[in-house]
Coordinates of N, CA and C in Angstrom, one line a residue:
X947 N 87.0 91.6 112.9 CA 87.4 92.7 113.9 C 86.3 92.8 114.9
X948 N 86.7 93.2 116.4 CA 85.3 93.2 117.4 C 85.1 94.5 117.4
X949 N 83.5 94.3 117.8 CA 83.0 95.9 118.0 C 84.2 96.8 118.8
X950 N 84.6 96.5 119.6 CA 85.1 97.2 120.7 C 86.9 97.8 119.6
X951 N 87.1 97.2 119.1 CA 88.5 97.4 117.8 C 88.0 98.7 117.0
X952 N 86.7 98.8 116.8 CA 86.5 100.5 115.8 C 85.4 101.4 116.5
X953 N 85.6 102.6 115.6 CA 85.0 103.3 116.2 C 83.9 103.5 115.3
X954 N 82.7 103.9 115.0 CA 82.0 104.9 114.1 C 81.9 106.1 114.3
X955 N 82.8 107.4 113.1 CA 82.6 108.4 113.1 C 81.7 108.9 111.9
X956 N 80.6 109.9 112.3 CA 79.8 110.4 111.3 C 80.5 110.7 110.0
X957 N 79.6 110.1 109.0 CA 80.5 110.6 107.6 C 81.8 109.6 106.9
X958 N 82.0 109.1 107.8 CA 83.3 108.3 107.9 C 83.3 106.9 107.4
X959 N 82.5 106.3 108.7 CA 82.1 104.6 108.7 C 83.1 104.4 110.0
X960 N 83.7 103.4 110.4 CA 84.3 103.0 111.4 C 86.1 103.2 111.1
X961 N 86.8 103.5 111.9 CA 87.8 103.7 112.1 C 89.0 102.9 113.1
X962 N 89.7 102.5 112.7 CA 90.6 100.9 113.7 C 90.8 101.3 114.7
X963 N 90.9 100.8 116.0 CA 91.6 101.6 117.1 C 93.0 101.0 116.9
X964 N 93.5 102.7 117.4 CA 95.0 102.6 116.8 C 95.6 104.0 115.8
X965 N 94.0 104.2 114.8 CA 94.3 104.7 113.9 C 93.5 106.0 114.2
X966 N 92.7 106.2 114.9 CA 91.4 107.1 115.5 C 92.4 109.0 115.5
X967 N 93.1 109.2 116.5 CA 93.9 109.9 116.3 C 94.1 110.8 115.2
X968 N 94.2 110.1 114.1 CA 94.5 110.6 112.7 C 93.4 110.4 111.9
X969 N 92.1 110.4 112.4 CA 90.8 110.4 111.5 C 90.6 111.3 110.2
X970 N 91.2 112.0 110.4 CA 91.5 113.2 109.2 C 92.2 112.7 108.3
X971 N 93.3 112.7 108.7 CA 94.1 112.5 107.8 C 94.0 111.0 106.7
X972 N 93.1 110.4 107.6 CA 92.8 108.9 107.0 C 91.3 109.2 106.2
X973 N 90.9 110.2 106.4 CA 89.8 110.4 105.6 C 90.6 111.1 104.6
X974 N 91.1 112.1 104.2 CA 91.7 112.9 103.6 C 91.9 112.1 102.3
X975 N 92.2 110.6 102.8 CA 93.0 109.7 101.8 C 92.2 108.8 101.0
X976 N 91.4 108.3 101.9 CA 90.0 107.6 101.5 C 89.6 108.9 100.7
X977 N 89.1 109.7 101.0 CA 88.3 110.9 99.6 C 89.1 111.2 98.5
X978 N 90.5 110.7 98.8 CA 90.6 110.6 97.3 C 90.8 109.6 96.3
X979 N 90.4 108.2 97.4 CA 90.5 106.8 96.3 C 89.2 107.1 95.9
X980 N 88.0 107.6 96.7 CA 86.8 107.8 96.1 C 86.6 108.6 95.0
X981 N 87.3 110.0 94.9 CA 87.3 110.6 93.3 C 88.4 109.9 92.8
X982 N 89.1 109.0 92.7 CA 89.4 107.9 91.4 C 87.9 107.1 91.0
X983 N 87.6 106.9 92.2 CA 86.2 105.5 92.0 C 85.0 106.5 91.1
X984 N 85.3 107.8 91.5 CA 83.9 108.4 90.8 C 84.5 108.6 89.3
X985 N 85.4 109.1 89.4 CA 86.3 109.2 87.6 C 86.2 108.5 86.8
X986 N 86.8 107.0 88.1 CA 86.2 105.7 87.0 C 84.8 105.6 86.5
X987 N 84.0 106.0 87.6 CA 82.6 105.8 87.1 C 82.3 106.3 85.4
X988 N 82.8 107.8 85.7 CA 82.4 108.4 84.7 C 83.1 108.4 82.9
X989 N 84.3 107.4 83.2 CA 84.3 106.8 82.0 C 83.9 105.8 81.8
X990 N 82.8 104.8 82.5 CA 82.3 103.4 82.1 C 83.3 102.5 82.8
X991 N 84.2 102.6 83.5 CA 84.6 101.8 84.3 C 84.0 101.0 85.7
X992 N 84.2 99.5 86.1 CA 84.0 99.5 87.3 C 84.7 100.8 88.5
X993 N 83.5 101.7 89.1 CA 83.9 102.6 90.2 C 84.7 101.7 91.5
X994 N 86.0 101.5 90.9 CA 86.7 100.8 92.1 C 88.6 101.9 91.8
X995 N 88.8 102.6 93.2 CA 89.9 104.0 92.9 C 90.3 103.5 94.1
X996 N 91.9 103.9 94.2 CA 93.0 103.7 95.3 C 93.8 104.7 95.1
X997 N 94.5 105.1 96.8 CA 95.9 105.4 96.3 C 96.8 105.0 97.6
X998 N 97.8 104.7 97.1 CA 99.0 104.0 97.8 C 99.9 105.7 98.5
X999 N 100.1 105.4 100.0 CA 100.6 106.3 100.7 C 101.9 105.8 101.5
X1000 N 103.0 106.6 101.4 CA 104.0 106.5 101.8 C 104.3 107.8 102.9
X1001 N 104.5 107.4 104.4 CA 105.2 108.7 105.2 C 104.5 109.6 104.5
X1002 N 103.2 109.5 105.2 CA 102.3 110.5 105.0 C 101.7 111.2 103.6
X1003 N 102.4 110.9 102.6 CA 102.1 111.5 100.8 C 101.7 110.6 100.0
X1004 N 100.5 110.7 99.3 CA 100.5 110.1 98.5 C 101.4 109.5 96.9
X1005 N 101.5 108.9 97.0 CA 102.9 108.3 95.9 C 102.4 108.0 94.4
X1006 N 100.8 107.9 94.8 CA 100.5 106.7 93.5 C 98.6 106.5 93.7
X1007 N 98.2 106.9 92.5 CA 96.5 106.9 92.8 C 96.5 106.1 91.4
X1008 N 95.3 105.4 91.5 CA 94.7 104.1 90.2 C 93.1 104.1 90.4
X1009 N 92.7 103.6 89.3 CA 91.4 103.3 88.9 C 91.5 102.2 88.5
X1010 N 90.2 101.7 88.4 CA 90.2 100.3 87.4 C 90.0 101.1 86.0
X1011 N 90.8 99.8 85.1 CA 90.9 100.1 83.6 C 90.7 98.6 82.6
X1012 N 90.0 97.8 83.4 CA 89.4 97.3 83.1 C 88.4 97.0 81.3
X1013 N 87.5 98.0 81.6 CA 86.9 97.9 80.3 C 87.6 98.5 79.5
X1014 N 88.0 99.8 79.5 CA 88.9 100.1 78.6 C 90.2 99.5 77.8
X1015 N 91.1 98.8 78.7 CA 91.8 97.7 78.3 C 91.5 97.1 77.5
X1016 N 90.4 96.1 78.4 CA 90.0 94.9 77.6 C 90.8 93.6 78.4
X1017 N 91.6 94.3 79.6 CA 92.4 93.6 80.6 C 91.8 93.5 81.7
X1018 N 91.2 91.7 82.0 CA 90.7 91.8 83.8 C 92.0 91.9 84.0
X1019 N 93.0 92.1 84.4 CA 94.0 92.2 85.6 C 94.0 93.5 86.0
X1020 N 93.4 95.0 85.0 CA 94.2 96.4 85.1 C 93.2 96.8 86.3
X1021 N 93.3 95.7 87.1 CA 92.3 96.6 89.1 C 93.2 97.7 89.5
X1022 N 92.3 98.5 89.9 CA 93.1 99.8 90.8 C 94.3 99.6 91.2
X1023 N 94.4 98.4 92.4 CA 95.2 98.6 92.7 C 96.6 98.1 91.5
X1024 N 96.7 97.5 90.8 CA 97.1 97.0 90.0 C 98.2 98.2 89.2
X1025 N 97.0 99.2 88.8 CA 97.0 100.4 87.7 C 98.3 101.1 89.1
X1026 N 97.6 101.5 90.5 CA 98.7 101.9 91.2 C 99.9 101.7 91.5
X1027 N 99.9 100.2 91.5 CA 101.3 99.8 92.0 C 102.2 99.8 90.6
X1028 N 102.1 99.7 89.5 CA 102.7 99.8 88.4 C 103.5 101.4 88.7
X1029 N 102.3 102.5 88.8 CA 103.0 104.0 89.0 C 103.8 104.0 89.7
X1030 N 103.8 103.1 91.2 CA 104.8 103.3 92.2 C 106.0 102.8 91.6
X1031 N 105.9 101.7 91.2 CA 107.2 101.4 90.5 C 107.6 101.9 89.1
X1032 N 107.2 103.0 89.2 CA 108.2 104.0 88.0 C 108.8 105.3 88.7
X1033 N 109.0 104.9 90.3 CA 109.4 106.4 91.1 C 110.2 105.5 91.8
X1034 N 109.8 104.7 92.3 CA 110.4 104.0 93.8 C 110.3 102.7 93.8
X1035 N 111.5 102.2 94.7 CA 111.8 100.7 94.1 C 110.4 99.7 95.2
X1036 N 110.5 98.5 94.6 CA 109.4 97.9 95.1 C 109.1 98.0 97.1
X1037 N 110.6 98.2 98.1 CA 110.6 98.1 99.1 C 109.5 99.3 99.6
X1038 N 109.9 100.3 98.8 CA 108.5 101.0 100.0 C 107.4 101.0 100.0
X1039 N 106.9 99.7 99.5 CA 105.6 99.0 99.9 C 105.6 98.3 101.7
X1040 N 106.8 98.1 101.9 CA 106.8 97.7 103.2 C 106.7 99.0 104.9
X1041 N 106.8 100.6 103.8 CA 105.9 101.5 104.1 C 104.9 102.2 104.0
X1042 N 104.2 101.8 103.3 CA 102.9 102.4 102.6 C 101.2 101.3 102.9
X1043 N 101.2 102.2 102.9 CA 99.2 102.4 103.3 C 98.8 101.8 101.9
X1044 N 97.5 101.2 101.5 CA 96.7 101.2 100.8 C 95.2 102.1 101.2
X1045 N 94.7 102.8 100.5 CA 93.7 102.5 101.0 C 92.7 102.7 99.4
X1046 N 91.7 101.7 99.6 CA 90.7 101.7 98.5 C 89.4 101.4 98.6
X1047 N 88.4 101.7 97.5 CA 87.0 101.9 97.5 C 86.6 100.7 98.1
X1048 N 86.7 99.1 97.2 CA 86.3 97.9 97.6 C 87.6 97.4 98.0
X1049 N 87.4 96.3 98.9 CA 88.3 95.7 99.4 C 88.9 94.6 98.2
X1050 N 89.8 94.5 98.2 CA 90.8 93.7 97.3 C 90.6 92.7 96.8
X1051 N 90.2 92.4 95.8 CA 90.3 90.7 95.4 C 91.1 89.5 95.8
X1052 N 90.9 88.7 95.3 CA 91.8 87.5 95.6 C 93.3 87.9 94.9
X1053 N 92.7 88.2 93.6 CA 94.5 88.3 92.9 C 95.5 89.6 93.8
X1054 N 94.2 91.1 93.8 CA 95.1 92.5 94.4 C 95.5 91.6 95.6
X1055 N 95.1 91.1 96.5 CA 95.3 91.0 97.6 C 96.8 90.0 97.7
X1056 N 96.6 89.1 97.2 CA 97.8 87.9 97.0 C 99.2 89.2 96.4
X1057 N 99.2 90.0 95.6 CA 100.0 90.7 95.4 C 100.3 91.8 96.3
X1058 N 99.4 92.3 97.0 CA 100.0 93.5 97.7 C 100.5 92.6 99.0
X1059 N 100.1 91.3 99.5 CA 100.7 90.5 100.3 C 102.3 90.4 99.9
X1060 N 102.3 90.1 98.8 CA 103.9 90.0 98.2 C 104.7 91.3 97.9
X1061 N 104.1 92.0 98.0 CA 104.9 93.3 98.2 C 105.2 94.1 99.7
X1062 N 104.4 93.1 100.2 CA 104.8 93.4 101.8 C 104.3 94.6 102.5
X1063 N 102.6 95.2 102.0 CA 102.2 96.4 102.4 C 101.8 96.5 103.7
X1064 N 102.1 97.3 104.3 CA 101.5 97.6 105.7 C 100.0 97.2 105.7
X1065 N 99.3 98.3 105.4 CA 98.0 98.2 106.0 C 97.2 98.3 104.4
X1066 N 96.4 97.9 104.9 CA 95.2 98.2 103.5 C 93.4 98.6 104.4
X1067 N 93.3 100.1 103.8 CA 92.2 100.9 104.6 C 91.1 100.3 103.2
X1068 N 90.1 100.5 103.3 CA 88.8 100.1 102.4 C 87.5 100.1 102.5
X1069 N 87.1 100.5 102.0 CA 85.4 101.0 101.7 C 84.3 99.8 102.3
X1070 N 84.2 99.2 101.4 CA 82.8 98.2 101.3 C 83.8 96.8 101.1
X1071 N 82.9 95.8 101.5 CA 83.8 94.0 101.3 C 83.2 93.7 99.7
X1072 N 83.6 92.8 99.6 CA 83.6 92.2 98.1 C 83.2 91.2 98.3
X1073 N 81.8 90.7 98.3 CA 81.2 89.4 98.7 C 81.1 88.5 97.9
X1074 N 82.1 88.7 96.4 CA 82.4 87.8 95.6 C 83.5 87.3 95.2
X1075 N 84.6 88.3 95.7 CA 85.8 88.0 95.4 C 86.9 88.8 96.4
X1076 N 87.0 88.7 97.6 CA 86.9 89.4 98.5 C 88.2 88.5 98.9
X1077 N 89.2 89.3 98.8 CA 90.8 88.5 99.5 C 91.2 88.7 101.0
X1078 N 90.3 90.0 101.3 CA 90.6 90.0 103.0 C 89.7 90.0 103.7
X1079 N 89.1 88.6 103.8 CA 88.3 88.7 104.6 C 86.6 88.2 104.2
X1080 N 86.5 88.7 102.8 CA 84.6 88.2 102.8 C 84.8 87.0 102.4
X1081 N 86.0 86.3 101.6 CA 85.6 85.1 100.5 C 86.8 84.3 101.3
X1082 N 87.8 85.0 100.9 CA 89.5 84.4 101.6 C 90.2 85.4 102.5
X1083 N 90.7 85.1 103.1 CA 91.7 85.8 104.3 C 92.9 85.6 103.7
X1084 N 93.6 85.9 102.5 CA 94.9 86.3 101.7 C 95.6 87.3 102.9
X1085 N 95.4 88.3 103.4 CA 96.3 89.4 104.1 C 96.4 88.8 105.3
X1086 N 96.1 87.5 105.7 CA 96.3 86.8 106.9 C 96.3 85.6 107.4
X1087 N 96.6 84.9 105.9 CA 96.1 83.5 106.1 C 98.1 83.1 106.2
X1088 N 97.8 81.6 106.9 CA 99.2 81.5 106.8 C 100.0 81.4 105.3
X1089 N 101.5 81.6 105.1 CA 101.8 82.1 104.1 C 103.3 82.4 104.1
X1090 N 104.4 82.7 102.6 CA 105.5 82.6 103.0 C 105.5 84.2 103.3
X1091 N 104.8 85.1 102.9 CA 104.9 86.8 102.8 C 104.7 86.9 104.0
X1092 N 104.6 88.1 104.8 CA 104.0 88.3 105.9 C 103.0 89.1 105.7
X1093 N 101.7 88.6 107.1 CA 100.5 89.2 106.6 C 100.6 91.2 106.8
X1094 N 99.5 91.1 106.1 CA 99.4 92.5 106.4 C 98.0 92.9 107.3
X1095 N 97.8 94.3 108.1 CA 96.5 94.2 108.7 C 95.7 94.9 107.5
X1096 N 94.3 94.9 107.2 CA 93.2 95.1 106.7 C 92.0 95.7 107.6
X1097 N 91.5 97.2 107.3 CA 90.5 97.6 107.8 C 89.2 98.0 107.2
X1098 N 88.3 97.4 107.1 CA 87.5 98.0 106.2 C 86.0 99.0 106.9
X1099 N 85.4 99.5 106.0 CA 84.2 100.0 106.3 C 84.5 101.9 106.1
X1100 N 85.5 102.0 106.2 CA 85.7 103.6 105.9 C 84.8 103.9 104.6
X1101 N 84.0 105.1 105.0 CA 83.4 105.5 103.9 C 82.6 104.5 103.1
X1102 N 82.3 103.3 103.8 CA 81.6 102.1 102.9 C 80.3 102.4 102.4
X1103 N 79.3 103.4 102.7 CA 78.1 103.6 102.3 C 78.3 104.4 100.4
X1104 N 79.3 105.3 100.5 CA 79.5 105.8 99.2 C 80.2 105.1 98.5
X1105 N 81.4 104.0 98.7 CA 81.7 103.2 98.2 C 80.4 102.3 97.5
X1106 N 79.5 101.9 98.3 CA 78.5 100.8 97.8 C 77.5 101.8 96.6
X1107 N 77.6 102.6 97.5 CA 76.6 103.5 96.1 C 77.3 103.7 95.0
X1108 N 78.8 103.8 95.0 CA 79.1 104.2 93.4 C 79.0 103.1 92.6
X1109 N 79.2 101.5 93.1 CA 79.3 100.3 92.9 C 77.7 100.0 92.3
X1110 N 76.5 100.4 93.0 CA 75.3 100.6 92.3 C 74.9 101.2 91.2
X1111 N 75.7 102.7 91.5 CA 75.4 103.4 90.2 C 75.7 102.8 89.3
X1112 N 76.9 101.8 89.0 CA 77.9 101.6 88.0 C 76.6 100.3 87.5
X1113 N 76.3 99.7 88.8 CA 75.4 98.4 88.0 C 74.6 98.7 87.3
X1114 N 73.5 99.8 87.9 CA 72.4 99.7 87.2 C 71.8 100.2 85.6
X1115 N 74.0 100.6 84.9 CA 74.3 100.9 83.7 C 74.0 99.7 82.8
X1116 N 74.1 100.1 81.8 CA 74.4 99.6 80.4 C 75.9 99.5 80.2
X1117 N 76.5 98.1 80.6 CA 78.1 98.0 80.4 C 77.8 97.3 79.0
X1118 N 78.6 98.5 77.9 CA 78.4 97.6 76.5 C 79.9 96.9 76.4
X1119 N 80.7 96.9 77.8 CA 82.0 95.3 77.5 C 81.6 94.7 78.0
X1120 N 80.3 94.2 78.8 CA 80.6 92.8 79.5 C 79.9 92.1 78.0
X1121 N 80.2 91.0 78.7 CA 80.5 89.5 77.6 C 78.9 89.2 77.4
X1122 N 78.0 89.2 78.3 CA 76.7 89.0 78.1 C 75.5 89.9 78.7
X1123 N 75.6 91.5 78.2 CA 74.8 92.2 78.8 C 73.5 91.7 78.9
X1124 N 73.2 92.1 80.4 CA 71.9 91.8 81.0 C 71.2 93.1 80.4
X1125 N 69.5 93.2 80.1 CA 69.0 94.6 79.9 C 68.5 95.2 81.4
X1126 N 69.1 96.3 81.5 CA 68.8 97.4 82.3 C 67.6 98.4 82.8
X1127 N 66.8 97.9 81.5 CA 65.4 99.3 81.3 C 65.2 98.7 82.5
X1128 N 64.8 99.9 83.5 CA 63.5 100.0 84.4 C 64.7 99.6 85.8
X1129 N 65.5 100.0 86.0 CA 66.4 99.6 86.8 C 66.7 100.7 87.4
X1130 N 66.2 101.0 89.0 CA 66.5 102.1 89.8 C 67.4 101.7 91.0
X1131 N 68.0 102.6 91.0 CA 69.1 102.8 92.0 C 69.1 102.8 93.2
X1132 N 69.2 101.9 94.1 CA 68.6 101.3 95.7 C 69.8 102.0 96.5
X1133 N 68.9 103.1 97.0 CA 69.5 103.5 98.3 C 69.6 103.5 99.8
X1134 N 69.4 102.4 99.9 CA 69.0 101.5 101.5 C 70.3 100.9 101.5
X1135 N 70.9 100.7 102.5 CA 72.1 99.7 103.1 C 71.8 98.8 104.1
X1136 N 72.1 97.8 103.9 CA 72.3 97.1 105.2 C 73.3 97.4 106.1
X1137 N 72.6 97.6 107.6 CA 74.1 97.6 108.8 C 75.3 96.3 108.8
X1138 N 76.0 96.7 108.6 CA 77.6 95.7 108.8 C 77.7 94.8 110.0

């Protein structure tokens, strides 16, 4: 996306042009994938929270569930789109917003492509597994779905910090805990 495509608003992070207008209300939305992401935090989950928006309401909010499971697949958005589809049939994904903490994986992303989502709003990139955009361009690469657009950076400073907090734990599910003693919590960012 070019500099001249967003804006930065204080508090915020950058905003699409197009979408500026409704800076509220796009924040509104984003602050509440982030208290999923802090929820998550606070059960030992990866801090990664979404909620899926239809004509203006939210329809459907997720966390990862992950550790608790015992399932890599239960990602946020994953956990959300399951709720949508216990209310509303798969099509009004071809109205609905995403917006979430980290940007999407390879797998969320391949699926919300196939469900035909408008837009997907998002915090911080995923420089490891990153479907729109850091690793693979899934929401735009050629394809039989049609793409969707992708905006990220909203709110990406507290997205990256809850993403810190969460590392510099003691995760007693991962497969090969690293030890943690003496591990402080970096609050410096790099500019985007």
């Amino acid at each position: 996306m070019a500099s001249s495509d967003v804006e930065t608003l204080d508090g915020i992070g950058t905003i699409p042009e197009g979408f500026r207008e409704d800076a509220e209300t796009h924040k509104g939305f984003m602050e509440k994938a982030l208290e999923m992401a802090e929820k998550a935090l606070s059960i030992g989950e990866t801090p990664v929270g979404c909620v899926f928006v239809a004509n203006g309401t939210i329809i459907a909010s997720g966390m990862n569930d992950t550790n608790r499971s015992l399932n890599g697949t239960r990602h946020a958005e994953l956990v959300a789109i399951s709720e949508v589809l216990k209310l509303h049939p798969a099509s009004v994904f071809a109205c609905a917003d995403l917006y979430v903490t980290v940007e999407p994986c390879i797998m969320c992303a391949s699926i919300l492509r196939q469900y035909h989502i408008k837009n997907v709003f998002y915090g911080c990139g995923n420089e490891r597994f990153g479907g729109n955009g850091s690793v693979l361009s899934i929401h735009s690469d050629f394809g039989i779905d049609p793409p969707y657009a992708s905006h990220g950076g909203m709110y990406r400073k507290e997205a990256v910090m809850l993403l810190r907090r969460f590392y510099i734990q003691h995760n007693e599910k991962a497969p090969n805990p690293r030890p943690k003693k003496g591990r402080e919590l970096n609050t410096s960012l790099e500019p985007t």
